[in-house]
Short mmCIF file of C-alpha atoms in Angstrom, two decimals:
data_model
loop_
_atom_site.label_atom_id
_atom_site.label_comp_id
_atom_site.label_asym_id
_atom_site.label_seq_id
_atom_site.Cartn_x
_atom_site.Cartn_y
_atom_site.Cartn_z
CA MET A 17 -7.34 -25.28 3.71
CA TYR A 18 -8.56 -22.98 0.64
CA HIS A 19 -6.76 -23.52 -2.13
CA VAL A 20 -7.28 -22.08 -5.27
CA ASN A 21 -5.57 -21.74 -8.83
CA GLU A 22 -5.61 -19.37 -11.86
CA ALA A 23 -8.41 -21.72 -13.50
CA LYS A 24 -10.61 -21.21 -10.21
CA ILE A 25 -10.13 -17.54 -10.00
CA LEU A 26 -11.40 -16.91 -13.48
CA GLU A 27 -14.60 -19.13 -12.77
CA MET A 28 -15.45 -17.06 -9.82
CA GLU A 29 -18.68 -14.88 -9.71
CA LYS A 30 -17.52 -11.40 -10.32
CA PHE A 31 -18.30 -9.70 -7.05
CA TYR A 32 -16.87 -12.73 -4.95
CA ARG A 33 -13.73 -12.30 -6.99
CA ILE A 34 -13.56 -8.47 -6.61
CA ASN A 35 -13.69 -9.23 -2.59
CA LEU A 36 -11.18 -12.01 -2.87
CA ILE A 37 -8.71 -10.31 -4.90
CA ASN A 38 -9.01 -6.73 -3.08
CA SER A 39 -8.29 -8.20 0.34
CA LEU A 40 -5.40 -10.47 -0.61
CA ILE A 41 -2.45 -8.10 0.13
CA GLY A 42 -3.58 -7.26 3.55
CA TYR A 43 -4.20 -3.87 5.29
CA LYS A 44 -3.62 -1.07 2.92
CA SER A 45 -2.62 2.78 3.54
CA LEU A 46 -5.91 5.02 3.51
CA ASN A 47 -6.10 8.49 2.28
CA LEU A 48 -8.37 10.98 0.92
CA LEU A 49 -7.35 12.42 -2.41
CA GLY A 50 -8.04 16.09 -2.83
CA THR A 51 -8.20 18.15 -6.06
CA VAL A 52 -9.49 20.99 -7.70
CA ARG A 53 -10.80 21.75 -11.24
CA SER A 54 -9.64 24.92 -12.92
CA ASP A 55 -13.17 26.50 -12.20
CA GLY A 56 -12.44 26.21 -8.55
CA VAL A 57 -14.92 22.95 -8.00
CA SER A 58 -12.97 21.01 -5.41
CA ASN A 59 -12.92 17.08 -5.47
CA LEU A 60 -12.17 14.56 -2.98
CA CYS A 61 -12.11 10.69 -3.44
CA VAL A 62 -10.95 7.87 -0.77
CA VAL A 63 -7.74 5.77 -2.03
CA SER A 64 -6.25 2.79 -0.80
CA SER A 65 -3.33 2.25 -3.58
CA VAL A 66 -0.87 4.61 -2.39
CA PHE A 67 2.50 3.30 -1.87
CA HIS A 68 5.99 4.51 -0.77
CA LEU A 69 8.19 5.18 -3.73
CA GLY A 70 11.39 6.94 -2.25
CA ALA A 71 12.58 9.54 0.20
CA SER A 72 15.49 11.43 -1.80
CA PRO A 73 13.77 12.88 -3.80
CA ALA A 74 10.47 12.25 -1.51
CA LEU A 75 7.93 10.51 -3.92
CA VAL A 76 4.66 8.66 -3.44
CA GLY A 77 2.59 6.58 -6.25
CA LEU A 78 -0.71 5.65 -6.27
CA ILE A 79 -3.07 3.95 -8.95
CA MET A 80 -6.17 5.42 -10.59
CA ARG A 81 -8.73 3.25 -12.29
CA PRO A 82 -10.17 3.82 -15.26
CA GLU A 83 -13.76 4.97 -14.15
CA ARG A 84 -15.76 8.18 -14.18
CA ALA A 85 -15.48 9.42 -10.65
CA HIS A 86 -11.51 8.81 -10.88
CA ASN A 87 -11.11 10.29 -13.98
CA ASP A 88 -12.40 13.56 -12.66
CA THR A 89 -9.77 13.50 -10.09
CA LEU A 90 -7.02 12.54 -12.69
CA LYS A 91 -8.10 15.33 -15.10
CA ASN A 92 -7.72 17.57 -12.17
CA ILE A 93 -4.07 16.00 -11.23
CA LYS A 94 -3.36 16.84 -14.92
CA SER A 95 -4.62 20.19 -15.57
CA SER A 96 -3.61 21.59 -11.88
CA THR A 97 -0.57 19.50 -11.28
CA TYR A 98 -1.24 19.45 -7.50
CA TYR A 99 -3.12 17.07 -5.11
CA THR A 100 -3.37 16.21 -1.62
CA LEU A 101 -3.35 13.00 0.63
CA ASN A 102 -5.15 13.27 3.82
CA ASN A 103 -5.57 10.42 6.44
CA VAL A 104 -8.87 9.04 7.74
CA ILE A 105 -9.77 8.95 11.22
CA SER A 106 -12.27 7.04 13.08
CA THR A 107 -14.68 10.53 13.45
CA PHE A 108 -15.21 10.93 9.88
CA TYR A 109 -14.55 7.41 8.10
CA LYS A 110 -18.08 7.11 7.04
CA GLN A 111 -17.82 10.32 5.57
CA ALA A 112 -14.41 9.21 3.83
CA HIS A 113 -16.12 5.80 2.48
CA GLN A 114 -19.08 8.06 1.17
CA THR A 115 -16.53 9.80 -1.53
CA SER A 116 -16.19 6.36 -3.11
CA ALA A 117 -19.70 7.06 -4.62
CA SER A 118 -20.31 8.30 -8.30
CA TYR A 119 -21.24 11.90 -7.83
CA PRO A 120 -21.78 14.15 -11.14
CA SER A 121 -18.89 15.83 -12.35
CA GLY A 122 -18.99 19.44 -11.00
CA VAL A 123 -20.09 18.34 -7.71
CA SER A 124 -17.77 18.76 -4.54
CA GLU A 125 -17.58 15.48 -2.37
CA PHE A 126 -16.37 17.90 0.28
CA THR A 127 -19.79 19.45 0.51
CA GLU A 128 -21.60 16.25 -0.16
CA CYS A 129 -20.19 13.94 2.50
CA GLY A 130 -19.80 16.64 4.84
CA LEU A 131 -15.83 17.29 5.26
CA GLN A 132 -13.96 20.72 5.21
CA GLU A 133 -11.66 21.67 2.51
CA PHE A 134 -8.90 24.49 3.26
CA TYR A 135 -6.27 25.85 0.98
CA ILE A 136 -2.67 27.08 1.96
CA LYS A 137 -0.55 29.86 0.15
CA ASP A 138 0.78 28.87 -3.46
CA PHE A 139 -0.77 25.37 -3.35
CA SER A 140 -3.94 25.33 -5.31
CA ALA A 141 -5.24 21.73 -4.15
CA PRO A 142 -7.69 21.38 -1.18
CA PHE A 143 -6.55 19.72 2.17
CA VAL A 144 -8.96 17.95 4.32
CA LEU A 145 -9.31 20.05 7.67
CA GLU A 146 -10.57 17.01 9.71
CA SER A 147 -7.27 15.17 9.10
CA THR A 148 -4.36 15.00 11.21
CA VAL A 149 -1.86 13.97 8.64
CA ARG A 150 -1.76 15.99 5.11
CA ILE A 151 0.65 15.86 2.35
CA GLY A 152 0.57 18.15 -0.61
CA LEU A 153 2.23 16.77 -3.83
CA GLU A 154 3.07 17.87 -7.10
CA LEU A 155 2.83 15.57 -10.30
CA GLN A 156 5.97 14.27 -11.64
CA GLN A 157 4.88 11.77 -13.77
CA LEU A 158 1.66 9.76 -15.27
CA ILE A 159 2.42 5.87 -16.32
CA PRO A 160 -0.52 4.51 -18.14
CA LEU A 161 -0.55 0.72 -17.64
CA THR A 162 -1.63 -1.09 -20.60
CA ILE A 163 -2.20 -4.22 -19.01
CA ASN A 164 -5.59 -2.88 -17.32
CA GLY A 165 -6.08 0.55 -18.07
CA THR A 166 -5.00 1.93 -14.87
CA THR A 167 -2.82 4.77 -14.49
CA MET A 168 0.09 5.10 -11.96
CA VAL A 169 0.35 8.67 -10.72
CA ILE A 170 3.79 9.61 -9.34
CA GLY A 171 4.16 12.76 -7.17
CA LYS A 172 6.57 14.48 -5.13
CA VAL A 173 6.09 15.74 -1.63
CA VAL A 174 6.00 19.34 -1.19
CA GLU A 175 4.07 20.21 2.03
CA ILE A 176 3.60 18.11 5.01
CA MET A 177 1.25 19.11 7.75
CA THR A 178 0.77 17.48 11.14
CA ALA A 179 0.40 18.20 14.87
CA ASP A 180 3.50 18.51 16.76
CA GLU A 181 2.71 15.65 19.28
CA ILE A 182 2.31 12.96 16.01
CA LEU A 183 5.63 13.81 15.12
CA GLU A 184 8.52 11.68 16.49
CA GLU A 185 12.09 12.97 17.47
CA ASP A 186 13.38 11.05 14.76
CA GLY A 187 10.88 11.93 12.10
CA ASN A 188 8.79 9.35 12.41
CA LEU A 189 5.24 9.76 12.33
CA SER A 190 3.01 8.16 15.09
CA HIS A 191 -0.16 7.06 13.18
CA THR A 192 -1.46 5.67 16.49
CA GLN A 193 -1.19 9.42 17.83
CA ALA A 194 -2.86 10.60 14.56
CA GLY A 195 -5.44 8.01 15.04
CA SER A 196 -5.08 6.89 11.34
CA MET A 197 -7.50 4.22 9.96
CA THR A 198 -6.47 1.30 7.66
CA VAL A 199 -8.46 -0.77 5.25
CA THR A 200 -8.81 -4.19 3.64
CA GLY A 201 -10.54 -5.02 0.74
CA LEU A 202 -13.27 -2.39 -0.62
CA ASP A 203 -14.93 -1.85 2.81
CA SER A 204 -13.37 -3.11 5.95
CA TYR A 205 -12.12 -0.29 8.33
CA PHE A 206 -9.64 -0.71 11.34
CA ILE A 207 -7.60 1.10 13.95
CA PRO A 208 -4.04 -0.59 14.52
CA GLU A 209 -2.61 -1.12 18.04
CA PHE A 210 1.19 -0.62 18.29
CA VAL A 211 3.19 -4.14 18.55
CA GLY A 212 6.70 -2.93 18.61
CA ARG A 213 9.38 -0.94 16.62
CA LEU A 214 12.46 -3.10 15.71
CA PRO A 215 16.05 -2.09 15.17
CA TYR A 216 17.61 -1.83 11.75
CA ALA A 217 18.43 -5.53 10.78
CA LYS A 218 21.99 -6.76 10.26
CA PRO A 219 23.22 -10.57 9.34
CA MET B 4 1.09 22.85 14.07
CA TYR B 5 4.35 21.13 12.19
CA HIS B 6 4.26 22.33 8.61
CA VAL B 7 7.53 22.04 5.99
CA ASN B 8 7.56 22.66 2.60
CA GLU B 9 9.83 21.44 -0.26
CA ALA B 10 12.88 23.40 0.66
CA LYS B 11 12.58 22.43 4.37
CA ILE B 12 12.38 18.57 3.44
CA LEU B 13 15.48 18.76 0.99
CA GLU B 14 17.54 20.33 3.96
CA MET B 15 16.55 17.60 6.53
CA GLU B 16 18.99 15.21 8.09
CA LYS B 17 19.13 12.14 5.93
CA PHE B 18 17.51 9.38 8.37
CA TYR B 19 14.90 11.99 9.56
CA ARG B 20 13.97 12.38 6.13
CA ILE B 21 13.78 8.74 5.51
CA ASN B 22 11.65 8.14 8.69
CA LEU B 23 9.39 10.92 8.09
CA ILE B 24 8.64 10.06 4.05
CA ASN B 25 8.54 6.49 4.98
CA SER B 26 5.69 7.06 7.41
CA LEU B 27 3.64 9.66 5.81
CA ILE B 28 1.25 7.39 3.91
CA GLY B 29 0.01 5.61 6.92
CA TYR B 30 -0.31 1.66 7.26
CA LYS B 31 1.12 -0.30 4.65
CA SER B 32 0.59 -3.70 3.29
CA LEU B 33 3.08 -6.05 5.20
CA ASN B 34 4.37 -9.45 3.28
CA LEU B 35 7.08 -11.53 2.69
CA LEU B 36 8.23 -11.94 -0.90
CA GLY B 37 9.57 -15.46 -1.66
CA THR B 38 11.63 -16.24 -4.64
CA VAL B 39 14.34 -19.05 -5.80
CA ARG B 40 17.35 -18.92 -8.03
CA SER B 41 17.92 -21.17 -10.93
CA ASP B 42 20.22 -23.50 -8.47
CA GLY B 43 17.27 -23.72 -5.94
CA VAL B 44 19.01 -21.19 -3.48
CA SER B 45 15.84 -19.67 -1.82
CA ASN B 46 15.44 -16.00 -1.07
CA LEU B 47 12.85 -14.08 0.97
CA CYS B 48 12.61 -10.39 2.00
CA VAL B 49 9.66 -8.42 3.87
CA VAL B 50 8.16 -5.93 1.56
CA SER B 51 5.82 -3.06 2.23
CA SER B 52 4.92 -1.51 -0.97
CA VAL B 53 2.45 -4.12 -2.58
CA PHE B 54 -0.56 -2.57 -4.00
CA HIS B 55 -3.81 -3.63 -5.46
CA LEU B 56 -3.91 -3.14 -9.49
CA GLY B 57 -7.14 -4.87 -10.30
CA ALA B 58 -9.34 -7.82 -10.03
CA SER B 59 -9.97 -9.10 -13.45
CA PRO B 60 -7.31 -9.91 -14.42
CA ALA B 61 -6.17 -10.39 -10.88
CA LEU B 62 -3.09 -8.30 -10.67
CA VAL B 63 -0.72 -6.88 -7.78
CA GLY B 64 1.94 -4.56 -7.89
CA LEU B 65 4.96 -3.86 -5.86
CA ILE B 66 8.05 -1.74 -6.08
CA MET B 67 11.75 -2.84 -5.85
CA ARG B 68 14.31 -0.69 -4.62
CA PRO B 69 17.70 -0.75 -6.67
CA GLU B 70 19.87 -2.25 -3.94
CA ARG B 71 21.97 -5.38 -3.62
CA ALA B 72 19.41 -7.71 -1.59
CA HIS B 73 16.50 -6.64 -3.53
CA ASN B 74 18.38 -7.09 -6.87
CA ASP B 75 18.52 -10.94 -5.74
CA THR B 76 14.92 -11.00 -5.43
CA LEU B 77 14.24 -9.10 -8.69
CA LYS B 78 16.92 -11.43 -10.53
CA ASN B 79 14.98 -14.50 -9.53
CA ILE B 80 11.37 -12.67 -10.45
CA LYS B 81 13.13 -12.39 -13.89
CA SER B 82 14.65 -15.74 -14.53
CA SER B 83 11.91 -17.98 -12.88
CA THR B 84 8.84 -15.50 -13.42
CA TYR B 85 7.33 -16.76 -10.24
CA TYR B 86 7.18 -15.46 -6.84
CA THR B 87 5.00 -15.66 -3.57
CA LEU B 88 3.56 -13.15 -1.03
CA ASN B 89 2.84 -14.34 2.18
CA ASN B 90 1.18 -12.19 5.26
CA VAL B 91 3.26 -11.56 8.65
CA ILE B 92 1.79 -12.60 11.71
CA SER B 93 2.99 -11.67 15.40
CA THR B 94 4.51 -15.01 16.07
CA PHE B 95 7.35 -14.35 13.48
CA TYR B 96 7.24 -10.70 12.96
CA LYS B 97 10.78 -10.24 14.20
CA GLN B 98 12.14 -12.88 11.83
CA ALA B 99 10.09 -11.18 9.06
CA HIS B 100 12.00 -7.96 10.01
CA GLN B 101 15.37 -9.67 9.84
CA THR B 102 14.99 -10.83 6.41
CA SER B 103 15.45 -7.01 5.45
CA ALA B 104 19.25 -7.47 6.79
CA SER B 105 21.91 -7.47 3.73
CA TYR B 106 22.63 -11.49 3.59
CA PRO B 107 25.10 -12.32 0.97
CA SER B 108 23.82 -13.82 -2.19
CA GLY B 109 23.37 -17.39 -2.10
CA VAL B 110 22.29 -17.48 1.48
CA SER B 111 18.99 -18.31 2.32
CA GLU B 112 16.88 -15.62 4.27
CA PHE B 113 14.46 -18.79 5.31
CA THR B 114 17.40 -20.60 7.00
CA GLU B 115 18.91 -17.28 8.52
CA CYS B 116 15.96 -16.08 9.88
CA GLY B 117 14.36 -19.30 10.92
CA LEU B 118 11.21 -19.47 8.57
CA GLN B 119 10.12 -22.55 6.91
CA GLU B 120 9.66 -22.57 3.03
CA PHE B 121 7.60 -24.89 1.03
CA TYR B 122 6.42 -25.59 -2.75
CA ILE B 123 3.69 -26.73 -4.38
CA LYS B 124 3.28 -28.67 -7.79
CA ASP B 125 3.77 -26.53 -10.85
CA PHE B 126 4.84 -23.54 -8.94
CA SER B 127 8.62 -22.76 -8.34
CA ALA B 128 8.97 -20.13 -6.00
CA PRO B 129 8.68 -20.94 -2.01
CA PHE B 130 5.66 -20.15 0.09
CA VAL B 131 6.25 -19.21 3.90
CA LEU B 132 4.75 -22.09 6.12
CA GLU B 133 3.98 -20.07 9.03
CA SER B 134 2.01 -17.71 7.19
CA THR B 135 -1.85 -18.02 7.02
CA VAL B 136 -2.71 -16.07 3.89
CA ARG B 137 -0.42 -16.79 0.73
CA ILE B 138 -0.16 -15.75 -2.74
CA GLY B 139 1.43 -17.25 -5.83
CA LEU B 140 2.23 -14.94 -8.78
CA GLU B 141 3.40 -14.66 -12.23
CA LEU B 142 5.22 -12.09 -13.59
CA GLN B 143 3.39 -10.20 -16.17
CA GLN B 144 5.54 -6.89 -16.55
CA LEU B 145 8.60 -4.91 -15.30
CA ILE B 146 8.28 -1.22 -15.35
CA PRO B 147 11.75 0.73 -14.69
CA LEU B 148 10.70 3.96 -13.00
CA THR B 149 13.37 6.30 -14.40
CA ILE B 150 12.60 8.96 -11.97
CA ASN B 151 14.48 7.20 -9.17
CA GLY B 152 15.82 3.93 -10.15
CA THR B 153 13.03 1.67 -8.68
CA THR B 154 11.31 -0.86 -10.77
CA MET B 155 7.64 -1.55 -10.62
CA VAL B 156 6.97 -5.28 -10.80
CA ILE B 157 3.45 -6.35 -12.00
CA GLY B 158 1.99 -9.85 -11.27
CA LYS B 159 -1.10 -11.93 -12.00
CA VAL B 160 -2.26 -13.85 -8.83
CA VAL B 161 -2.19 -17.47 -9.95
CA GLU B 162 -2.33 -19.45 -6.58
CA ILE B 163 -4.18 -18.57 -3.32
CA MET B 164 -3.91 -20.26 -0.17
CA THR B 165 -5.44 -19.79 3.29
CA ALA B 166 -7.26 -21.32 6.08
CA ASP B 167 -11.23 -21.54 5.50
CA GLU B 168 -12.25 -19.68 8.63
CA ILE B 169 -10.19 -16.58 7.13
CA LEU B 170 -12.45 -16.51 3.93
CA GLU B 171 -16.00 -15.42 4.40
CA GLU B 172 -18.87 -16.15 2.56
CA ASP B 173 -18.55 -13.29 0.05
CA GLY B 174 -14.84 -13.93 -0.92
CA ASN B 175 -13.40 -11.19 1.51
CA LEU B 176 -10.37 -12.29 3.78
CA SER B 177 -10.57 -11.60 7.32
CA HIS B 178 -6.96 -10.26 8.51
CA THR B 179 -8.32 -10.08 11.91
CA GLN B 180 -8.75 -13.99 11.53
CA ALA B 181 -5.60 -14.32 9.80
CA GLY B 182 -3.78 -12.16 12.48
CA SER B 183 -1.99 -10.39 9.61
CA MET B 184 0.08 -7.33 10.75
CA THR B 185 0.66 -3.81 9.10
CA VAL B 186 3.85 -1.78 9.17
CA THR B 187 4.31 2.10 9.37
CA GLY B 188 7.77 3.82 8.25
CA LEU B 189 10.45 1.35 8.45
CA ASP B 190 10.11 -0.46 11.54
CA SER B 191 6.88 -0.13 13.52
CA TYR B 192 4.59 -2.94 13.50
CA PHE B 193 0.97 -3.23 14.37
CA ILE B 194 -2.00 -5.35 14.93
CA PRO B 195 -5.26 -3.78 13.65
CA GLU B 196 -8.53 -4.32 15.27
CA PHE B 197 -11.95 -4.35 13.31
CA VAL B 198 -14.27 -1.02 13.33
CA GLY B 199 -16.66 -1.38 10.74
CA ARG B 200 -17.51 -2.47 7.29
CA LEU B 201 -19.38 -0.19 5.26
CA PRO B 202 -21.85 -0.71 2.36
CA TYR B 203 -21.38 0.14 -1.26
CA ALA B 204 -21.55 4.09 -1.45
CA LYS B 205 -24.17 5.67 -3.53
CA PRO B 206 -25.06 9.47 -4.12
#
């Protein structure tokens, strides 16, 4: 049995602690976050901190770290108020991972990583053509988390695009049908297999 | 191609929208959240809104809905300041799901759902014996999200317990080795298969 407490966690070598803490909570939602700068330069970065906030209104949250690459994304979200989340599938997960590299500001990760952007009417942010589940969001609120300098981004879902066969009769999306991947820690990628769907629980 | 915008989302039948919006972001981290009331009654509920906030300090966030069952959890977190997150594996995922039922206050979901609680020295909240990755957290901050009445709970990781064979040499936890499951939407459970681990990305 491996058991460590706070004192031991603080003593850990930096990258060991990063790997351990990042992998604690298990499988994480995996998406590509697309934005655009006012001069039209697009930006794309892989994110694993997206969480469901509520269905009515339809809200999604995510955490942005206080780092250079992410600041570009955050600046774009602030200035345009629109951004997209696009699922990652096995045919391009290496390109998706590559978007985490620190490209200079003004360089598009779409071009650098070999993914195609596309746009729809009345929505300024780029979607990922290769994705099979794509969400368009409108910024609602930015909450600075003073505890560690990160920023919580709350967005309202204003566009949903997917293939008909991914959408089930009751509104549920089949991520096995979509081919969506999931991630643990910083860099371990997985494809889930369906085990079961359970009925609404009553005491 | 299925494509809806905000107006269409607002018009949807309630449960259709709940299913759709809950499943948009893909696979979610799946954990059992354990707390205890001042009189010793334990509480357990399944959560899929946990996200990584930072490794130094080691911080984890989660969202609590403004509902009765969760309010018990939230009350316990406020009063004791300690809580636990425990992974869900296939041998007990039906019991884990059952903890989402609205049991009366003062009834322990451990007993009702057939899971075993255990305690360690100097940490008041209950861990799940059947889990293979267990985290003990100390409350740092509660952030009320006025946009929809939910509450963001930020906790510091102060205890980590897992089996030696789950911990890899570089600190990464193997959730395939742990048998951890993941969830989409409200009720679809999955076991992921490992695809690949990618090196740190450079431009």
